[in-house]
Amino acid sequence: GSSAEELPSKGTYYFTSRKEVRGEPSLSSPELAYYDNGMSVYYDKVLKSEGYQWISYIGGSGNRRYIAISPL
């Protein structure tokens, strides 16, 4: 089995460490913002890219945002 936690396809994610927010599901995509320990975000999509599990949500600007959560 995989050591990565299988995230629900949507829901609230509670951060336990700093995670960068990006505009594309790529680690080379520029960091736009970040969430820190104790913060949370509601997401509506989970995907896998570049060996990571990502969550995705529509930001306040109406643009889709991506956060790499855990290595696969």
mmCIF file of C-alpha atoms in Angstrom:
data_model
loop_
_atom_site.group_PDB
_atom_site.id
_atom_site.type_symbol
_atom_site.label_atom_id
_atom_site.label_comp_id
_atom_site.label_asym_id
_atom_site.label_seq_id
_atom_site.Cartn_x
_atom_site.Cartn_y
_atom_site.Cartn_z
ATOM 1 C CA GLY A 1 0.000 0.000 0.000
ATOM 2 C CA SER A 2 0.933 3.643 -0.337
ATOM 3 C CA SER A 3 2.089 5.669 2.640
ATOM 4 C CA ALA A 4 0.275 8.756 1.312
ATOM 5 C CA GLU A 5 -2.990 9.480 3.081
ATOM 6 C CA GLU A 6 -5.871 9.026 0.665
ATOM 7 C CA LEU A 7 -7.718 12.319 0.776
ATOM 8 C CA PRO A 8 -11.474 12.545 0.250
ATOM 9 C CA SER A 9 -12.321 13.942 -3.201
ATOM 10 C CA LYS A 10 -13.478 17.149 -1.529
ATOM 11 C CA GLY A 11 -13.725 18.605 1.923
ATOM 12 C CA THR A 12 -11.782 20.730 4.372
ATOM 13 C CA TYR A 13 -8.044 20.201 4.656
ATOM 14 C CA TYR A 14 -6.350 21.181 7.931
ATOM 15 C CA PHE A 15 -2.715 22.119 7.550
ATOM 16 C CA THR A 16 -0.114 20.818 9.986
ATOM 17 C CA SER A 17 2.816 22.451 8.205
ATOM 18 C CA ARG A 18 3.435 25.189 5.672
ATOM 19 C CA LYS A 19 2.223 24.372 2.144
ATOM 20 C CA GLU A 20 2.651 26.563 -0.920
ATOM 21 C CA VAL A 21 -0.268 27.569 -3.131
ATOM 22 C CA ARG A 22 0.411 27.433 -6.874
ATOM 23 C CA GLY A 23 -1.489 28.318 -10.038
ATOM 24 C CA GLU A 24 -0.710 24.974 -11.703
ATOM 25 C CA PRO A 25 -0.257 21.461 -10.268
ATOM 26 C CA SER A 26 3.497 21.671 -10.803
ATOM 27 C CA LEU A 27 6.326 22.180 -8.312
ATOM 28 C CA SER A 28 7.952 24.538 -10.816
ATOM 29 C CA SER A 29 4.863 26.774 -10.850
ATOM 30 C CA PRO A 30 5.507 30.004 -8.898
ATOM 31 C CA GLU A 31 4.352 30.177 -5.282
ATOM 32 C CA LEU A 32 1.378 32.547 -5.064
ATOM 33 C CA ALA A 33 0.604 32.247 -1.355
ATOM 34 C CA TYR A 34 0.842 29.684 1.405
ATOM 35 C CA TYR A 35 -1.077 28.081 4.238
ATOM 36 C CA ASP A 36 0.555 27.501 7.583
ATOM 37 C CA ASN A 37 0.047 25.131 10.513
ATOM 38 C CA GLY A 38 -3.425 25.573 12.020
ATOM 39 C CA MET A 39 -5.008 27.010 8.871
ATOM 40 C CA SER A 40 -7.579 25.203 6.741
ATOM 41 C CA VAL A 41 -9.027 25.392 3.250
ATOM 42 C CA TYR A 42 -12.099 23.935 1.561
ATOM 43 C CA TYR A 43 -11.122 22.077 -1.606
ATOM 44 C CA ASP A 44 -13.235 20.483 -4.337
ATOM 45 C CA LYS A 45 -10.719 18.408 -6.258
ATOM 46 C CA VAL A 46 -7.846 15.983 -5.642
ATOM 47 C CA LEU A 47 -5.267 15.101 -8.281
ATOM 48 C CA LYS A 48 -1.871 13.508 -8.683
ATOM 49 C CA SER A 49 0.989 15.245 -10.460
ATOM 50 C CA GLU A 50 4.787 15.073 -10.381
ATOM 51 C CA GLY A 51 4.733 12.366 -7.726
ATOM 52 C CA TYR A 52 2.561 14.347 -5.315
ATOM 53 C CA GLN A 53 -1.056 14.303 -4.241
ATOM 54 C CA TRP A 54 -2.569 17.767 -4.724
ATOM 55 C CA ILE A 55 -5.745 19.447 -3.581
ATOM 56 C CA SER A 56 -7.328 22.157 -5.682
ATOM 57 C CA TYR A 57 -9.857 24.915 -5.070
ATOM 58 C CA ILE A 58 -11.218 28.080 -6.644
ATOM 59 C CA GLY A 59 -9.549 31.067 -5.029
ATOM 60 C CA GLY A 60 -11.184 34.365 -4.149
ATOM 61 C CA SER A 61 -10.073 35.739 -7.504
ATOM 62 C CA GLY A 62 -12.006 33.036 -9.335
ATOM 63 C CA ASN A 63 -8.817 31.301 -10.434
ATOM 64 C CA ARG A 64 -8.128 27.648 -9.635
ATOM 65 C CA ARG A 65 -5.329 27.076 -7.133
ATOM 66 C CA TYR A 66 -3.297 23.958 -6.337
ATOM 67 C CA ILE A 67 -1.476 22.762 -3.203
ATOM 68 C CA ALA A 68 0.906 19.783 -3.112
ATOM 69 C CA ILE A 69 -0.073 17.867 0.015
ATOM 70 C CA SER A 70 2.005 14.710 0.169
ATOM 71 C CA PRO A 71 4.471 12.677 -1.893
ATOM 72 C CA LEU A 72 3.011 9.548 -3.457
#
